[in-house]
Short mmCIF file of C-alpha atoms and ligand atoms in Angstrom, two decimals:
data_model
loop_
_atom_site.label_atom_id
_atom_site.label_comp_id
_atom_site.label_asym_id
_atom_site.label_seq_id
_atom_site.Cartn_x
_atom_site.Cartn_y
_atom_site.Cartn_z
CA MET D 743 -48.02 106.35 34.26
CA PRO D 744 -50.90 106.63 35.38
CA ALA D 745 -54.53 105.55 34.23
CA LEU D 746 -55.94 107.12 31.06
CA THR D 747 -59.52 108.54 32.14
CA LEU D 748 -62.30 108.93 28.81
CA LYS D 749 -65.80 108.94 28.73
CA ALA D 750 -67.89 106.24 27.80
CA GLY D 751 -68.57 106.52 24.23
CA PRO D 752 -67.12 105.36 21.04
CA ASP D 753 -63.46 106.46 21.34
CA ALA D 754 -62.89 104.70 24.90
CA TYR D 755 -64.37 101.53 23.85
CA ALA D 756 -61.79 101.64 20.94
CA ARG D 757 -58.72 102.27 23.01
CA ALA D 758 -60.07 99.68 25.59
CA ALA D 759 -59.59 97.24 22.63
CA ALA D 760 -56.72 97.89 21.65
CA LEU D 761 -55.46 97.99 25.32
CA LEU D 762 -57.51 94.23 25.61
CA SER D 763 -56.25 92.95 22.86
CA ASP D 764 -52.34 93.49 24.15
CA GLY D 765 -52.99 91.66 27.30
CA GLY D 766 -53.94 95.60 29.24
CA LEU D 767 -55.71 95.90 31.92
CA VAL D 768 -59.11 98.15 31.32
CA ALA D 769 -61.69 99.08 34.52
CA LEU D 770 -65.34 98.95 33.16
CA PRO D 771 -68.58 100.60 34.59
CA THR D 772 -71.64 98.10 35.19
CA GLU D 773 -74.93 97.66 36.39
CA THR D 774 -73.56 96.54 40.18
CA VAL D 775 -69.75 98.08 39.97
CA TYR D 776 -67.09 99.33 38.33
CA GLY D 777 -65.02 95.98 37.23
CA LEU D 778 -61.41 95.11 36.11
CA ALA D 779 -61.62 93.75 32.64
CA ALA D 780 -58.77 91.78 31.40
CA ASP D 781 -59.46 88.92 28.34
CA ALA D 782 -60.49 86.02 30.06
CA ARG D 783 -58.55 83.86 27.41
CA SER D 784 -55.28 84.94 27.96
CA ASP D 785 -53.63 82.96 30.93
CA ALA D 786 -51.02 86.04 32.04
CA ALA D 787 -53.29 88.83 31.41
CA ILE D 788 -55.33 87.17 33.99
CA ARG D 789 -52.56 86.95 36.18
CA ASP D 790 -51.75 90.60 35.92
CA ILE D 791 -55.17 90.93 37.53
CA TYR D 792 -54.80 88.85 40.48
CA THR D 793 -50.88 90.99 40.42
CA ALA D 794 -52.66 94.53 40.49
CA LYS D 795 -55.67 93.87 42.86
CA GLY D 796 -53.34 91.67 44.91
CA ARG D 797 -56.57 89.21 45.59
CA PRO D 798 -55.27 85.29 46.72
CA SER D 799 -54.82 83.07 43.56
CA ASP D 800 -57.86 80.99 45.30
CA ASN D 801 -60.78 83.20 44.76
CA PRO D 802 -61.58 82.50 40.50
CA LEU D 803 -63.64 85.09 38.83
CA ILE D 804 -66.67 85.71 36.81
CA THR D 805 -65.86 85.32 33.24
CA HIS D 806 -68.95 88.47 31.34
CA LEU D 807 -70.00 87.70 28.24
CA LEU D 808 -70.31 90.39 25.42
CA ARG D 809 -73.78 87.83 24.30
CA ALA D 810 -75.89 85.95 26.18
CA GLU D 811 -76.26 82.93 23.82
CA GLU D 812 -72.30 82.55 24.25
CA ALA D 813 -72.75 81.09 27.91
CA ALA D 814 -72.66 77.39 26.08
CA ARG D 815 -69.41 77.38 24.83
CA TYR D 816 -68.42 77.63 27.68
CA ALA D 817 -70.57 75.94 30.12
CA ARG D 818 -73.16 73.21 30.30
CA ILE D 819 -76.38 74.62 30.75
CA PRO D 820 -79.14 73.22 32.87
CA ASP D 821 -82.22 73.99 32.20
CA LEU D 822 -82.97 75.97 35.57
CA ALA D 823 -80.00 77.66 34.31
CA ALA D 824 -81.49 78.16 30.98
CA LYS D 825 -84.52 80.00 32.45
CA LEU D 826 -82.42 82.59 34.48
CA THR D 827 -80.64 83.27 31.69
CA ILE D 828 -83.83 83.97 30.00
CA ARG D 829 -85.25 85.80 32.81
CA PHE D 830 -82.29 87.87 34.05
CA TRP D 831 -79.37 89.29 31.42
CA PRO D 832 -78.26 90.98 30.48
CA GLY D 833 -78.22 91.56 33.78
CA PRO D 834 -76.97 91.76 37.42
CA LEU D 835 -77.12 87.56 38.46
CA THR D 836 -73.98 85.48 38.43
CA LEU D 837 -74.25 81.57 36.77
CA VAL D 838 -70.92 79.13 38.70
CA LEU D 839 -71.88 76.44 35.84
CA PRO D 840 -70.11 73.13 35.14
CA ARG D 841 -67.23 74.09 32.65
CA ARG D 842 -66.68 73.02 29.24
CA ASP D 843 -63.24 72.66 27.45
CA SER D 844 -63.11 76.16 25.23
CA ASP D 845 -60.37 78.22 24.69
CA LEU D 846 -60.92 79.73 28.16
CA ALA D 847 -57.57 80.33 30.41
CA ALA D 848 -57.68 78.34 32.64
CA ARG D 849 -57.19 80.47 35.52
CA ALA D 850 -60.25 82.81 34.38
CA SER D 851 -62.06 80.31 36.96
CA ALA D 852 -58.51 79.61 39.07
CA GLY D 853 -58.26 76.38 37.69
CA LEU D 854 -62.20 75.01 38.68
CA GLY D 855 -64.05 72.59 36.91
CA THR D 856 -66.52 75.26 37.39
CA ILE D 857 -66.96 78.45 36.25
CA ALA D 858 -68.71 82.32 36.98
CA LEU D 859 -70.79 83.59 33.77
CA ARG D 860 -72.98 86.60 33.66
CA CYS D 861 -74.09 88.77 30.77
CA PRO D 862 -73.41 92.28 32.35
CA ASP D 863 -76.72 95.15 31.48
CA ALA D 864 -73.86 97.37 30.04
CA PRO D 865 -73.09 99.69 26.81
CA TRP D 866 -69.93 98.64 26.00
CA ARG D 867 -71.01 95.24 25.41
CA ALA D 868 -72.21 96.22 21.97
CA GLY D 869 -68.69 99.08 21.68
CA LEU D 870 -66.36 96.82 22.26
CA VAL D 871 -68.19 94.23 19.54
CA ALA D 872 -68.33 97.29 17.30
CA ALA D 873 -64.69 97.96 17.68
CA GLY D 874 -63.11 94.60 16.81
CA TRP D 875 -63.27 92.60 20.19
CA ASP D 876 -65.03 89.50 20.51
CA ALA D 877 -63.99 87.46 22.99
CA PRO D 878 -65.64 87.13 27.42
CA LEU D 879 -63.36 89.59 30.43
CA VAL D 880 -62.95 88.17 33.45
CA MET D 881 -64.03 90.87 35.43
CA PRO D 882 -63.44 90.97 39.35
CA SER D 883 -64.86 94.41 41.27
CA ALA D 884 -61.79 97.60 40.15
CA ASN D 885 -61.01 97.81 44.15
CA LEU D 886 -57.52 96.91 45.64
CA SER D 887 -58.25 93.65 47.09
CA GLY D 888 -60.35 94.11 50.33
CA HIS D 889 -61.08 97.22 50.42
CA VAL D 890 -64.71 98.47 49.57
CA SER D 891 -66.35 98.37 45.77
CA PRO D 892 -66.13 100.86 43.96
CA THR D 893 -69.13 102.71 42.35
CA THR D 894 -68.06 105.20 40.31
CA ALA D 895 -64.31 106.14 37.96
CA ALA D 896 -62.93 108.15 40.70
CA HIS D 897 -63.13 105.29 43.09
CA VAL D 898 -61.46 102.91 40.87
CA PHE D 899 -58.66 105.79 40.26
CA HIS D 900 -58.26 106.50 43.83
CA ASP D 901 -57.67 102.29 44.46
CA LEU D 902 -55.78 101.03 41.31
CA GLY D 903 -55.19 104.56 39.07
CA ASP D 904 -51.62 103.70 39.42
CA ARG D 905 -51.54 99.74 38.14
CA ILE D 906 -53.91 99.94 35.20
CA ASP D 907 -54.07 101.87 31.84
CA LEU D 908 -57.77 102.57 31.37
CA ILE D 909 -60.88 103.76 33.47
CA VAL D 910 -63.94 103.72 31.32
CA ASP D 911 -66.12 106.69 33.27
CA GLY D 912 -69.87 105.52 32.25
CA GLY D 913 -71.30 107.57 35.57
CA PRO D 914 -72.05 106.46 39.08
CA CYS D 915 -73.53 102.41 39.00
CA ALA D 916 -77.36 102.64 38.67
CA ARG D 917 -77.53 99.35 41.08
CA GLY D 918 -74.54 99.89 42.85
CA VAL D 919 -73.61 96.06 44.90
CA GLU D 920 -72.10 93.56 42.85
CA SER D 921 -74.53 90.41 41.21
CA THR D 922 -75.99 87.84 42.81
CA VAL D 923 -74.06 84.32 42.15
CA ILE D 924 -75.98 81.30 42.39
CA ARG D 925 -74.43 77.97 41.63
CA VAL D 926 -76.65 75.09 39.25
CA ASP D 927 -76.53 71.87 38.40
CA ASP D 928 -78.87 68.86 38.40
CA ASP D 929 -79.32 68.59 41.27
CA GLY D 930 -80.74 72.88 41.19
CA ALA D 931 -79.65 76.21 42.71
CA ALA D 932 -78.86 77.65 45.94
CA LEU D 933 -77.27 80.93 46.66
CA LEU D 934 -73.44 81.77 47.32
CA ARG D 935 -73.76 85.81 47.34
CA SER D 936 -76.53 87.74 47.91
CA GLY D 937 -77.21 90.92 45.39
CA ALA D 938 -77.57 93.06 43.06
CA VAL D 939 -80.54 90.65 42.37
CA ALA D 940 -83.54 90.02 45.18
CA ARG D 941 -83.69 86.24 45.96
CA ALA D 942 -87.67 86.47 45.67
CA ASP D 943 -87.35 87.03 42.44
CA ILE D 944 -85.08 84.23 41.42
CA GLU D 945 -87.33 82.08 44.05
CA ALA D 946 -90.18 82.93 41.87
CA VAL D 947 -88.25 81.02 38.78
CA THR D 948 -86.53 78.64 40.89
CA SER D 949 -88.41 76.67 43.82
CA PRO D 950 -86.52 77.84 47.02
CA LEU D 951 -83.01 77.77 46.47
CA ARG D 952 -80.25 75.72 48.74
CA GLU D 953 -77.99 77.11 51.21
CA PRO D 954 -74.45 75.70 50.18
CA ALA D 955 -73.62 73.21 52.74
CA PRO D 956 -71.97 74.45 55.52
CA GLY D 957 -67.12 74.68 55.17
CA ALA D 958 -68.23 72.81 51.74
CA PRO D 959 -65.42 72.74 50.00
CA LEU D 960 -64.97 75.74 47.22
CA ALA D 961 -68.48 76.10 47.46
CA SER D 962 -67.68 80.18 47.31
CA PRO D 963 -63.97 80.74 47.48
CA GLY D 964 -64.42 84.26 47.32
CA MET D 965 -66.67 84.56 50.30
CA MET D 966 -63.91 82.87 52.95
CA HIS D 967 -61.67 86.25 52.22
CA ARG D 968 -61.56 89.01 54.27
CA HIS D 969 -63.71 91.99 52.13
CA TYR D 970 -65.66 94.71 51.81
CA ALA D 971 -64.00 96.14 54.40
CA PRO D 972 -63.31 100.27 55.22
CA GLN D 973 -60.45 101.56 57.70
CA ALA D 974 -63.19 102.53 59.97
CA SER D 975 -65.02 100.21 63.28
CA LEU D 976 -68.99 100.32 62.22
CA ARG D 977 -71.83 99.07 64.04
CA LEU D 978 -74.39 97.83 63.17
CA ASN D 979 -78.89 98.29 63.65
CA ALA D 980 -77.33 101.48 65.57
CA LYS D 981 -80.52 103.68 66.55
CA ALA D 982 -78.17 106.72 67.22
CA ALA D 983 -75.09 107.90 67.37
CA ARG D 984 -72.85 107.23 70.33
CA ASP D 985 -70.04 109.14 71.54
CA GLY D 986 -67.53 109.69 68.72
CA GLU D 987 -69.22 107.93 66.36
CA THR D 988 -70.84 109.29 63.03
CA LEU D 989 -74.54 107.74 62.70
CA ILE D 990 -75.32 107.04 58.45
CA GLY D 991 -79.25 106.90 58.48
CA PHE D 992 -81.79 105.01 56.69
CA GLY D 993 -85.75 106.46 56.13
CA PRO D 994 -87.02 109.26 57.97
CA GLY D 995 -85.97 110.82 60.72
CA PHE D 996 -82.09 110.74 60.27
CA ALA D 997 -79.79 114.51 60.05
CA GLY D 998 -76.56 113.98 58.93
CA PRO D 999 -75.43 111.23 56.40
CA SER D 1000 -77.57 108.55 55.39
CA LEU D 1001 -78.20 105.85 52.37
CA SER D 1002 -81.60 106.54 51.88
CA GLY D 1003 -84.31 109.61 53.25
CA THR D 1004 -87.01 107.47 52.44
CA GLY D 1005 -86.28 104.33 52.61
CA ASP D 1006 -86.02 103.03 49.34
CA LEU D 1007 -83.27 100.11 49.40
CA ALA D 1008 -82.64 100.56 45.85
CA GLU D 1009 -80.84 103.76 46.75
CA ALA D 1010 -79.83 102.84 49.95
CA ALA D 1011 -77.61 100.06 47.28
CA ARG D 1012 -76.45 103.27 45.55
CA ASN D 1013 -75.07 104.97 48.05
CA LEU D 1014 -73.75 102.26 50.41
CA TYR D 1015 -70.07 101.95 48.65
CA ARG D 1016 -69.83 105.47 48.03
CA LEU D 1017 -70.75 106.84 51.53
CA LEU D 1018 -68.70 104.07 52.58
CA ARG D 1019 -65.66 105.28 51.48
CA GLU D 1020 -66.46 109.04 51.43
CA LEU D 1021 -66.84 108.69 55.27
CA ASP D 1022 -64.24 105.98 55.92
CA GLY D 1023 -60.39 107.17 57.33
CA PRO D 1024 -57.78 105.50 60.35
CA GLY D 1025 -60.35 105.69 63.55
CA VAL D 1026 -63.60 106.74 62.24
CA LYS D 1027 -66.15 105.24 63.94
CA LEU D 1028 -69.52 104.55 61.83
CA ALA D 1029 -72.53 103.26 63.20
CA VAL D 1030 -75.19 102.23 60.51
CA ALA D 1031 -79.38 102.03 61.33
CA PRO D 1032 -80.84 99.54 60.65
CA ILE D 1033 -82.04 97.91 56.53
CA PRO D 1034 -84.85 96.09 56.47
CA GLY D 1035 -83.51 92.23 55.30
CA GLY D 1036 -86.14 91.96 52.23
CA GLY D 1037 -85.63 92.62 48.80
CA LEU D 1038 -82.36 94.64 48.31
CA GLY D 1039 -81.27 94.70 51.92
CA ALA D 1040 -80.38 91.05 51.99
CA ALA D 1041 -77.20 92.40 50.07
CA ILE D 1042 -76.66 95.34 52.08
CA ASN D 1043 -76.79 94.09 54.97
CA ASP D 1044 -74.40 91.07 54.35
CA ARG D 1045 -72.39 93.78 52.66
CA LEU D 1046 -72.19 95.46 56.06
CA GLN D 1047 -71.72 92.21 57.99
CA ARG D 1048 -68.78 91.93 56.29
CA ALA D 1049 -67.81 95.82 56.69
CA ALA D 1050 -68.16 95.30 60.12
CA ARG D 1051 -66.24 92.14 60.97
CA GLY D 1052 -63.49 92.59 58.10
CA ARG D 1053 -60.94 94.25 59.56
P1 AMP B 274 -66.03 89.19 42.44
O1 AMP B 274 -65.99 89.26 41.27
O2 AMP B 274 -65.08 90.54 43.46
O3 AMP B 274 -67.21 90.52 43.17
O4 AMP B 274 -66.87 88.37 43.45
C1 AMP B 274 -66.47 87.11 42.34
C2 AMP B 274 -67.99 86.34 43.22
O5 AMP B 274 -68.08 84.67 42.50
C3 AMP B 274 -66.67 85.08 44.58
O6 AMP B 274 -67.23 85.80 46.00
C4 AMP B 274 -66.63 84.17 43.97
O7 AMP B 274 -65.76 83.51 44.90
C5 AMP B 274 -67.29 83.60 43.20
N1 AMP B 274 -67.44 82.76 41.60
C6 AMP B 274 -66.62 83.00 41.10
N2 AMP B 274 -66.01 81.98 40.55
C7 AMP B 274 -66.47 80.95 41.16
C8 AMP B 274 -66.85 79.50 41.16
N3 AMP B 274 -66.43 78.80 40.13
N4 AMP B 274 -67.19 78.72 41.67
C9 AMP B 274 -67.58 78.94 43.10
N5 AMP B 274 -68.11 80.45 43.52
C10 AMP B 274 -66.69 80.69 42.34
MG1 MG B 275 -64.98 92.70 44.74
#
């Protein structure tokens, strides 16, 4: 049966809570992208997430908390991590922390000694609690592994409509790119993935972030996989379209599709995956105008580079 889509609200949260209790898979909107949620305590439900997405089993998931205060149940929280949670939660920052023994399934973090935690800025946290659900959710992006992340309910339906139970439609995602992932241990903080929180905003709390040592074992396993890949070819830093190319603009002066006509990075992040999905297709050639690297530009350029080399 194709997935049911329900508008975000009490009825949708009640149905979501019932399905999650039954080990089901539910797509939920977050401020970053749509996620595919399952009970983080259930080995079987988590296995079903990997199967539905076709996700490599060594790529660990992010556990999403209903309340920021719950983090200490599942991880050891160094002082620096506590400061980051106070500053950025609820919000699009994921912390990879030393894992504590808890009722969460080992598979929630792919058997690693660390666990990725985030408390999203999303109304369903309160909605699920009101509907009687009270456990953390593992939640990767709600797309087929290797595809572009979904920023609308229709994107989720396109990729996973015949593989999951329910899609909660909260409209287009406010941020449009995934969370920033930081590993924090007693030695300090390292950036594992650029994302919706700008590096400079994090460094205002942490002082300079370390880069993970190149080739460090499992620094962030997900970053090694083919990712964010459209079918189209993608040429970056393009000033003009070449023969047969569609140019995606940024800033004033571009006719045709554009990430942001005013050069606004937040708008560009919101439009990025939608445009890639809309323009994608076999044999399509895309070119993208230069995007500055500061602020959200780091995440946008990272995703574009992955999309360009991902095929
Ligand atoms: P996704 O949910 O697909 O956006 O990806 C989650 C990201 O978090 C991936 O890049 C994972 O590799 C990373 N991640 C999750 N858990 C851990 C962990 N325990 N250690 C390092 N990276 C992690
Ligand atoms: Mg993903």
